Amino acid sequence: MNKGMITMLTNSLQRGRPLRLPSSSTSADIKGLSDLLGLASPGHILCVPIVTPEKDTLGGVLLLSPYSNRLWSAEDQAFLSNIAVSLVPIIQRGQKMTSLEQKGEQTRQALDVAQARIADLERQNQDLLKQIDAVRADAQEGLSQAENLAEMTRIQDEAQKAIERLKKENEELRAGKGKGGAAVASGQMESELRLTLEEVARLQNQLAEANMRMVELEKGTASAHFSEQAEVIASISQELRQPMSSIVGYTDLLLGESVGILGALQRKFVERIKSSTDRIGNLVEDLIQVTTLETGLNELKPEPVDLNLIIDNAMSYTSSQVREKNISLHLDLPKNMAPIHADREALQQILIHLLQNAGAASPVEGTVHLRVQTRSEQGNEYVLIQVTDSGGGIPAEDVGRVFTRLYRADNVLIQGVGDTGVGLSIAKTLTEAQKGRIWVETEAGVGSTFSVLLPIAKNVMARTAEF
């Protein structure tokens, strides 16, 4: 509507004032309304603005009398004003609904983006699984190489049998030495046979040496190929971090309701997306650690480490898991804790994996205990770290495979263990690489305690005593 054609009406609405115009008025609004509505004459005009208690104009109610030519009175104006007041909450509610619908559409679009990123992440995860299958296939090739070695051994056995047969023929020839003119021929044959035996023995030695070289080459080739596959897997795992960070950012944005208010069901779905993304993130971290573990062991750098700081970082890393399941975490730490001479990152990973396993194994509203003690054994000082869960314990027949890597691929899940089968294996490898020990004690129906015993270097203890 062209506001320039109805200036008085526009002014009235903007100022929040009612307006009455008789049909005899010379105002341009009379002609303007006639042209806008296609009327010969709009008749008498009554306009009442719809104003909020905060004096904001939402619109207006306009009455015309083009046919009855009714003259609007003050009573009509008061009645229409009451109607306008009653329309305020209705219009405001409609505006809120429109705003919510717009925000809901934005939320749906953001969810579509997040779901698309998750689908892309799943496709990349499938590619990663194919890489892992390729590594396993290479291991199967190692078996076929072993079969080739077995074939070579069989050929060697046949050569040995041929030697024995030739020896037997030699003995038979010797037995016929005394028979006239055959003696000379027999001597020549014996000489030729001896040379043949020496040649066979030489070839046999060369075959054995060739077998040894082949075994060494096969080991070197398999090791190099596995190292190359591990680098590819680690590279893909690193690339997975970027799309996962985007998904986490989108879910945090949605949960913060900065782009619109979420309904109860929408919030539930977004929280599930965030939980699943965090889970995938942990699996990717485990995969990176597994593929780089062997090379990383050679790069461990022992140094004096403050265990209090390590514990704080591990608790912060696993805090979301604890909050999600409303788990009670109890600490039992000594007042004065000596530094540990260990690799900082390795010790951090050990404690994180133990706390993650305890949190996953414990039920909702469960309890996790973290204890740290110092021990002396045979004149050496050790620190004992224990993490106890309330997961109901581990069956006795399954305790032996708790620290076995990838136990889920070949065996059923272990009751009372919340780890994927990789984290505890990583913790064991990192512990033993630092001359420590790790073990588990379990009580049926109660829970399990994972213990890590690490040495404290004497020079560190001496410096601590001086202070």
Coordinates of C-alpha atoms in Angstrom, one line a residue:
M1 CA 0.0 0.0 0.0
N2 CA 1.3 3.4 -1.0
K3 CA 1.7 5.4 2.2
G4 CA 1.9 8.7 0.2
M5 CA -1.7 8.4 -0.8
I6 CA -3.0 8.1 2.8
T7 CA -0.7 10.4 4.7
M8 CA -3.2 11.2 7.5
L9 CA -4.0 7.6 8.2
T10 CA -0.2 6.7 8.2
N11 CA 0.5 9.6 10.6
S12 CA -2.3 8.5 12.9
L13 CA -1.1 4.9 13.1
Q14 CA 2.6 5.9 13.6
R15 CA 1.6 8.3 16.5
G16 CA -0.9 5.7 18.0
R17 CA -3.8 8.1 17.7
P18 CA -7.4 7.3 16.5
L19 CA -8.7 9.2 13.4
R20 CA -12.2 10.1 12.2
L21 CA -12.8 11.6 8.8
P22 CA -16.2 12.5 7.4
S23 CA -16.8 11.8 3.7
S24 CA -17.0 15.6 3.1
S25 CA -13.4 16.0 4.2
T26 CA -11.1 17.6 1.7
S27 CA -8.2 15.3 2.9
A28 CA -6.3 13.5 0.2
D29 CA -6.8 10.3 2.2
I30 CA -10.4 10.2 0.9
K31 CA -9.4 10.1 -2.7
G32 CA -6.4 7.9 -1.9
L33 CA -8.6 5.2 -0.3
S34 CA -11.1 5.4 -3.2
D35 CA -8.3 4.7 -5.7
L36 CA -6.7 2.0 -3.6
L37 CA -9.9 0.1 -2.9
G38 CA -11.7 0.8 -6.2
L39 CA -14.6 2.7 -4.6
A40 CA -16.4 5.7 -5.8
S41 CA -16.2 7.1 -2.3
P42 CA -15.1 5.3 1.0
G43 CA -17.7 7.2 3.0
H44 CA -17.0 8.2 6.6
I45 CA -13.7 6.8 7.9
L46 CA -12.8 5.5 11.4
C47 CA -9.3 4.3 12.1
V48 CA -8.1 3.0 15.5
P49 CA -4.4 1.9 16.0
I50 CA -3.5 -1.4 17.7
V51 CA -0.9 -0.4 20.3
T52 CA 1.0 -2.5 22.9
P53 CA 1.3 -1.4 26.5
E54 CA 4.9 -0.4 25.6
K55 CA 3.4 2.0 23.0
D56 CA 4.6 0.0 20.0
T57 CA 2.2 0.1 17.1
L58 CA 1.3 -3.3 15.7
G59 CA -1.2 -2.2 13.1
G60 CA -4.7 -0.7 13.0
V61 CA -8.4 -1.3 12.5
L62 CA -10.1 0.7 9.7
L63 CA -13.9 1.1 9.3
L64 CA -15.5 2.6 6.1
S65 CA -19.1 3.3 5.2
P66 CA -19.1 3.5 1.4
Y67 CA -22.7 2.3 1.0
S68 CA -24.5 3.1 4.3
N69 CA -22.8 6.4 4.6
R70 CA -22.9 6.0 8.4
L71 CA -21.3 8.7 10.4
W72 CA -19.0 7.2 13.1
S73 CA -19.6 8.4 16.6
A74 CA -17.3 8.7 19.7
E75 CA -19.1 5.5 21.1
D76 CA -18.1 3.7 17.9
Q77 CA -14.5 4.9 18.4
A78 CA -14.4 3.7 22.0
F79 CA -15.9 0.3 21.1
L80 CA -13.4 -0.1 18.3
S81 CA -10.5 0.9 20.7
N82 CA -11.6 -1.9 23.0
I83 CA -11.5 -4.4 20.1
A84 CA -8.0 -3.1 19.2
V85 CA -6.8 -3.7 22.8
S86 CA -8.1 -7.3 22.7
L87 CA -6.3 -7.9 19.4
V88 CA -2.8 -7.0 20.9
P89 CA -2.1 -10.4 22.5
I90 CA -3.5 -12.3 19.5
I91 CA -1.2 -10.4 17.1
Q92 CA 1.8 -10.7 19.4
R93 CA 1.2 -14.5 19.7
G94 CA 1.0 -14.7 15.9
Q95 CA 4.3 -12.8 15.6
K96 CA 6.0 -15.1 18.1
M97 CA 4.7 -18.2 16.2
T98 CA 6.1 -16.8 13.0
S99 CA 9.4 -16.1 14.6
L100 CA 9.5 -19.6 16.1
E101 CA 8.7 -21.1 12.7
Q102 CA 11.6 -19.2 11.2
K103 CA 13.9 -20.3 13.9
G104 CA 12.6 -23.8 13.6
E105 CA 13.4 -23.8 9.9
Q106 CA 16.9 -22.5 10.7
T107 CA 17.3 -25.3 13.2
R108 CA 16.2 -27.9 10.7
Q109 CA 18.7 -26.5 8.2
A110 CA 21.5 -26.7 10.8
L111 CA 20.4 -30.3 11.6
D112 CA 20.5 -31.2 7.9
V113 CA 24.0 -29.8 7.7
A114 CA 25.1 -31.8 10.8
Q115 CA 23.5 -35.0 9.5
A116 CA 25.2 -34.5 6.1
R117 CA 28.5 -34.1 7.9
I118 CA 27.8 -37.2 9.9
A119 CA 27.1 -39.2 6.7
D120 CA 30.3 -37.9 5.2
L121 CA 32.1 -39.0 8.4
E122 CA 30.6 -42.4 8.2
R123 CA 31.8 -42.7 4.6
Q124 CA 35.3 -41.8 5.6
N125 CA 35.1 -44.3 8.5
Q126 CA 34.2 -47.0 6.0
D127 CA 37.3 -46.1 3.9
L128 CA 39.3 -46.4 7.1
L129 CA 37.9 -49.8 7.8
K130 CA 38.9 -50.9 4.3
Q131 CA 42.4 -49.7 5.0
I132 CA 42.4 -51.9 8.2
D133 CA 41.1 -54.9 6.2
A134 CA 44.0 -54.3 3.7
V135 CA 46.5 -54.5 6.6
R136 CA 44.9 -57.8 7.7
A137 CA 45.1 -59.1 4.2
D138 CA 48.8 -58.4 4.1
A139 CA 49.1 -60.5 7.3
Q140 CA 47.4 -63.3 5.4
E141 CA 50.0 -62.9 2.6
G142 CA 52.6 -63.6 5.3
L143 CA 50.9 -67.0 5.7
S144 CA 51.2 -67.8 2.0
Q145 CA 54.9 -66.9 2.2
A146 CA 55.2 -69.4 5.0
E147 CA 53.6 -72.0 2.7
N148 CA 56.3 -71.2 0.1
L149 CA 59.0 -71.9 2.7
A150 CA 57.3 -75.2 3.4
E151 CA 57.4 -76.1 -0.3
M152 CA 61.1 -75.3 -0.3
T153 CA 61.7 -77.5 2.7
R154 CA 59.8 -80.3 0.9
I155 CA 62.1 -80.0 -2.1
Q156 CA 65.1 -80.1 0.2
D157 CA 63.8 -83.3 1.8
E158 CA 63.5 -84.9 -1.7
A159 CA 67.1 -83.9 -2.5
Q160 CA 68.2 -85.6 0.8
K161 CA 66.3 -88.7 -0.2
A162 CA 68.1 -88.7 -3.6
I163 CA 71.4 -88.4 -1.8
E164 CA 70.6 -91.4 0.4
R165 CA 69.6 -93.4 -2.7
L166 CA 72.9 -92.5 -4.4
K167 CA 74.8 -93.6 -1.3
K168 CA 73.0 -97.0 -1.4
E169 CA 73.9 -97.5 -5.1
N170 CA 77.5 -96.6 -4.2
E171 CA 77.6 -99.4 -1.6
E172 CA 76.2 -101.8 -4.1
L173 CA 79.0 -100.9 -6.5
R174 CA 81.6 -101.4 -3.9
A175 CA 80.3 -104.8 -3.2
G176 CA 80.9 -105.7 -6.9
K177 CA 84.6 -104.6 -7.0
G178 CA 86.0 -108.1 -7.2
K179 CA 84.2 -109.0 -10.4
G180 CA 87.0 -109.0 -13.2
G181 CA 87.0 -106.2 -15.7
A182 CA 84.1 -104.4 -13.9
A183 CA 86.5 -103.3 -11.2
V184 CA 88.0 -100.5 -13.3
A185 CA 84.6 -99.3 -14.5
S186 CA 83.4 -99.5 -10.9
G187 CA 86.2 -97.3 -9.7
Q188 CA 85.5 -94.7 -12.3
M189 CA 81.8 -94.8 -11.4
E190 CA 82.6 -94.4 -7.7
S191 CA 84.7 -91.4 -8.4
E192 CA 82.0 -89.8 -10.5
L193 CA 79.5 -90.6 -7.8
R194 CA 81.6 -88.9 -5.2
L195 CA 81.8 -85.8 -7.3
T196 CA 78.1 -85.9 -7.8
L197 CA 77.5 -86.2 -4.0
E198 CA 79.8 -83.2 -3.3
E199 CA 77.9 -81.1 -5.9
V200 CA 74.6 -82.1 -4.4
A201 CA 75.9 -81.1 -0.9
R202 CA 77.1 -77.8 -2.2
L203 CA 73.7 -77.1 -3.9
Q204 CA 72.0 -78.1 -0.6
N205 CA 74.0 -75.5 1.3
Q206 CA 73.2 -72.8 -1.3
L207 CA 69.5 -73.7 -1.0
A208 CA 69.6 -73.3 2.8
E209 CA 71.4 -69.9 2.5
A210 CA 68.8 -68.7 -0.1
N211 CA 66.0 -69.8 2.3
M212 CA 67.6 -67.7 5.1
R213 CA 67.9 -64.6 2.8
M214 CA 64.3 -65.0 1.6
V215 CA 63.0 -65.1 5.2
E216 CA 64.9 -62.0 6.1
L217 CA 63.7 -60.2 3.0
E218 CA 60.1 -61.2 3.6
K219 CA 60.3 -59.9 7.2
G220 CA 61.7 -56.6 6.0
T221 CA 59.1 -56.2 3.2
A222 CA 56.2 -57.0 5.5
S223 CA 57.5 -54.6 8.2
A224 CA 58.0 -51.8 5.6
H225 CA 54.5 -52.4 4.1
F226 CA 52.8 -52.5 7.5
S227 CA 54.6 -49.2 8.4
E228 CA 53.3 -47.6 5.2
Q229 CA 49.8 -48.8 5.9
A230 CA 50.0 -47.5 9.4
E231 CA 51.0 -44.1 8.1
V232 CA 48.0 -44.0 5.7
I233 CA 45.6 -45.0 8.5
A234 CA 47.1 -42.3 10.8
S235 CA 46.8 -39.7 8.1
I236 CA 43.2 -40.5 7.4
S237 CA 42.4 -40.5 11.1
Q238 CA 44.0 -37.0 11.4
E239 CA 41.8 -35.8 8.5
L240 CA 38.7 -37.1 10.3
R241 CA 39.2 -34.6 13.1
Q242 CA 38.2 -31.6 11.0
P243 CA 34.7 -32.7 10.0
M244 CA 34.1 -34.0 13.5
S245 CA 35.1 -30.5 15.0
S246 CA 32.5 -29.0 12.6
I247 CA 29.8 -31.3 13.8
V248 CA 30.7 -30.6 17.5
G249 CA 30.6 -26.9 16.7
Y250 CA 27.1 -27.1 15.1
T251 CA 25.7 -29.2 17.9
D252 CA 27.0 -26.8 20.5
L253 CA 25.5 -24.0 18.5
L254 CA 22.1 -25.7 18.5
L255 CA 22.2 -26.7 22.1
G256 CA 23.1 -23.1 23.1
E257 CA 19.8 -22.1 21.3
S258 CA 21.6 -19.1 19.7
V259 CA 19.9 -19.9 16.4
G260 CA 16.5 -20.7 17.8
I261 CA 14.7 -22.5 20.6
L262 CA 14.8 -26.3 20.5
G263 CA 11.8 -28.4 21.4
A264 CA 12.3 -31.3 23.8
L265 CA 12.5 -33.9 21.0
Q266 CA 14.9 -31.8 19.0
R267 CA 17.2 -31.3 22.0
K268 CA 17.2 -35.0 22.6
F269 CA 18.2 -35.7 19.0
V270 CA 21.0 -33.1 19.0
E271 CA 22.3 -34.4 22.3
R272 CA 22.5 -37.9 20.8
I273 CA 24.4 -36.5 17.8
K274 CA 26.9 -34.8 20.1
S275 CA 27.3 -37.9 22.2
S276 CA 27.9 -40.1 19.1
T277 CA 30.3 -37.6 17.8
D278 CA 32.3 -37.5 21.0
R279 CA 32.3 -41.3 20.9
I280 CA 33.7 -41.3 17.4
G281 CA 36.3 -38.8 18.4
N282 CA 37.5 -41.1 21.2
L283 CA 37.7 -44.0 18.7
V284 CA 39.7 -41.9 16.3
E285 CA 42.1 -40.9 19.0
D286 CA 42.5 -44.6 19.9
L287 CA 43.1 -45.5 16.3
I288 CA 45.8 -42.8 15.9
Q289 CA 47.5 -44.1 19.1
V290 CA 47.4 -47.7 17.9
T291 CA 48.9 -46.9 14.4
T292 CA 51.7 -44.7 15.9
L293 CA 52.3 -46.7 19.1
E294 CA 55.2 -48.7 17.9
T295 CA 57.2 -45.7 16.6
G296 CA 56.1 -43.6 19.5
L297 CA 57.6 -46.0 22.1
N298 CA 61.1 -45.1 20.7
E299 CA 60.4 -41.4 21.3
L300 CA 59.4 -41.6 25.0
K301 CA 61.2 -38.8 26.9
P302 CA 61.2 -39.5 30.7
E303 CA 61.2 -36.4 32.9
P304 CA 60.1 -35.3 36.4
V305 CA 56.3 -35.2 36.1
D306 CA 53.8 -33.7 38.6
L307 CA 51.2 -36.4 39.1
N308 CA 48.7 -33.9 40.5
L309 CA 48.7 -32.0 37.2
I310 CA 48.3 -35.3 35.2
I311 CA 45.3 -36.3 37.3
D312 CA 43.7 -32.8 36.9
N313 CA 44.0 -33.0 33.1
A314 CA 42.7 -36.6 32.9
M315 CA 39.6 -35.7 35.0
S316 CA 39.0 -32.7 32.8
Y317 CA 39.2 -34.8 29.7
T318 CA 36.7 -37.4 31.0
S319 CA 34.4 -34.9 32.8
S320 CA 31.7 -35.0 30.1
Q321 CA 31.4 -38.8 30.5
V322 CA 31.1 -38.5 34.3
R323 CA 28.5 -35.7 34.0
E324 CA 26.4 -37.6 31.4
K325 CA 26.1 -40.7 33.7
N326 CA 26.0 -38.7 36.9
I327 CA 28.9 -40.7 38.3
S328 CA 30.4 -39.9 41.7
L329 CA 34.2 -39.7 41.5
H330 CA 36.1 -40.1 44.8
L331 CA 39.8 -39.2 45.1
D332 CA 42.3 -40.6 47.6
L333 CA 45.6 -38.8 47.1
P334 CA 48.6 -38.3 49.4
K335 CA 49.2 -34.8 50.7
N336 CA 52.8 -34.6 49.4
M337 CA 53.3 -36.5 46.2
A338 CA 56.8 -36.8 44.8
P339 CA 57.3 -36.2 41.1
I340 CA 57.5 -39.3 38.9
H341 CA 60.3 -39.8 36.3
A342 CA 58.2 -40.8 33.3
D343 CA 57.0 -39.6 29.9
R344 CA 54.4 -37.0 30.5
E345 CA 52.2 -37.7 27.5
A346 CA 52.3 -41.5 28.0
L347 CA 51.4 -41.2 31.7
Q348 CA 48.5 -38.9 30.7
Q349 CA 47.2 -41.4 28.2
I350 CA 47.4 -44.3 30.7
L351 CA 45.3 -42.4 33.3
I352 CA 42.8 -41.2 30.7
H353 CA 42.2 -44.7 29.4
L354 CA 41.7 -46.1 32.9
L355 CA 39.2 -43.4 33.8
Q356 CA 37.3 -43.8 30.5
N357 CA 37.1 -47.5 31.0
A358 CA 35.8 -47.1 34.6
G359 CA 33.3 -44.5 33.5
A360 CA 32.0 -46.7 30.7
A361 CA 31.8 -49.8 32.9
S362 CA 30.0 -48.1 35.8
P363 CA 26.2 -47.7 35.5
V364 CA 24.3 -44.4 35.8
E365 CA 24.6 -43.0 39.3
G366 CA 27.6 -45.3 39.7
T367 CA 30.9 -44.6 41.6
V368 CA 34.5 -44.5 40.5
H369 CA 37.5 -44.3 43.0
L370 CA 41.0 -43.0 42.1
R371 CA 43.7 -43.8 44.6
V372 CA 47.4 -43.0 44.5
Q373 CA 50.0 -44.5 47.0
T374 CA 53.8 -44.8 47.2
R375 CA 55.4 -48.2 47.8
S376 CA 58.9 -49.6 48.6
E377 CA 60.0 -52.9 47.2
Q378 CA 63.5 -54.3 47.5
G379 CA 64.9 -50.8 48.1
N380 CA 63.2 -49.2 45.1
E381 CA 60.4 -46.6 45.3
Y382 CA 57.2 -47.0 43.3
V383 CA 54.0 -45.1 42.8
L384 CA 50.7 -47.2 42.7
I385 CA 47.8 -45.7 40.8
Q386 CA 44.5 -47.6 41.2
V387 CA 41.1 -46.9 39.5
T388 CA 38.1 -48.8 40.8
D389 CA 34.7 -48.9 39.0
S390 CA 31.3 -50.2 40.0
G391 CA 30.6 -52.2 36.9
G392 CA 29.8 -55.5 38.5
G393 CA 33.1 -57.2 38.0
I394 CA 34.7 -59.3 35.3
P395 CA 34.1 -63.0 34.9
A396 CA 37.2 -65.1 35.9
E397 CA 37.5 -66.7 32.5
D398 CA 37.7 -63.3 30.8
V399 CA 40.3 -61.7 33.0
G400 CA 43.2 -63.1 30.9
R401 CA 42.0 -61.2 27.7
V402 CA 41.2 -57.8 29.2
F403 CA 44.4 -56.2 27.9
T404 CA 44.3 -58.0 24.5
R405 CA 44.0 -55.6 21.6
L406 CA 41.0 -56.0 19.4
Y407 CA 39.4 -58.7 21.5
R408 CA 35.9 -57.6 20.1
A409 CA 36.8 -58.7 16.6
D410 CA 37.2 -62.3 17.5
N411 CA 35.5 -62.8 20.8
V412 CA 32.3 -61.8 22.6
L413 CA 32.2 -58.7 24.7
I414 CA 33.7 -58.9 28.2
Q415 CA 31.2 -58.1 30.9
G416 CA 32.4 -55.5 33.3
V417 CA 34.8 -53.8 30.9
G418 CA 33.7 -50.5 29.3
D419 CA 36.7 -50.2 27.0
T420 CA 36.6 -50.9 23.3
G421 CA 39.5 -53.3 23.5
V422 CA 42.1 -50.8 22.4
G423 CA 42.4 -48.3 25.3
L424 CA 43.4 -50.9 27.9
S425 CA 45.9 -52.4 25.5
I426 CA 47.4 -49.0 24.9
A427 CA 47.6 -48.4 28.6
K428 CA 49.4 -51.8 29.1
T429 CA 51.9 -51.1 26.3
L430 CA 52.7 -47.6 27.6
T431 CA 53.1 -48.9 31.2
E432 CA 55.4 -51.7 30.3
A433 CA 57.5 -49.4 28.0
Q434 CA 58.3 -47.4 31.2
K435 CA 59.3 -50.5 33.1
G436 CA 56.0 -50.6 35.0
R437 CA 53.3 -53.2 35.6
I438 CA 49.5 -53.1 35.1
W439 CA 47.0 -55.7 36.3
V440 CA 43.3 -56.0 37.2
E441 CA 41.6 -57.3 40.3
T442 CA 37.8 -58.0 40.2
E443 CA 35.0 -58.8 42.6
A444 CA 31.9 -60.4 41.2
G445 CA 28.8 -58.2 41.6
V446 CA 30.8 -55.2 42.8
G447 CA 33.4 -54.0 40.4
S448 CA 37.0 -54.1 39.2
T449 CA 40.3 -52.3 40.2
F450 CA 42.9 -51.6 37.6
S451 CA 46.3 -51.0 39.1
V452 CA 49.4 -49.4 37.6
L453 CA 52.8 -49.6 39.3
L454 CA 55.5 -47.2 38.0
P455 CA 59.1 -46.7 39.4
I456 CA 60.1 -43.4 40.9
A457 CA 63.7 -42.6 39.9
K458 CA 66.1 -42.4 42.9
N459 CA 67.6 -39.1 41.7
V460 CA 64.0 -37.6 41.6
M461 CA 63.4 -38.9 45.2
A462 CA 66.7 -37.4 46.3
R463 CA 65.9 -34.0 45.0
T464 CA 62.4 -34.2 46.6
A465 CA 64.0 -35.0 50.0
E466 CA 66.3 -32.0 49.8
F467 CA 63.3 -29.7 49.5

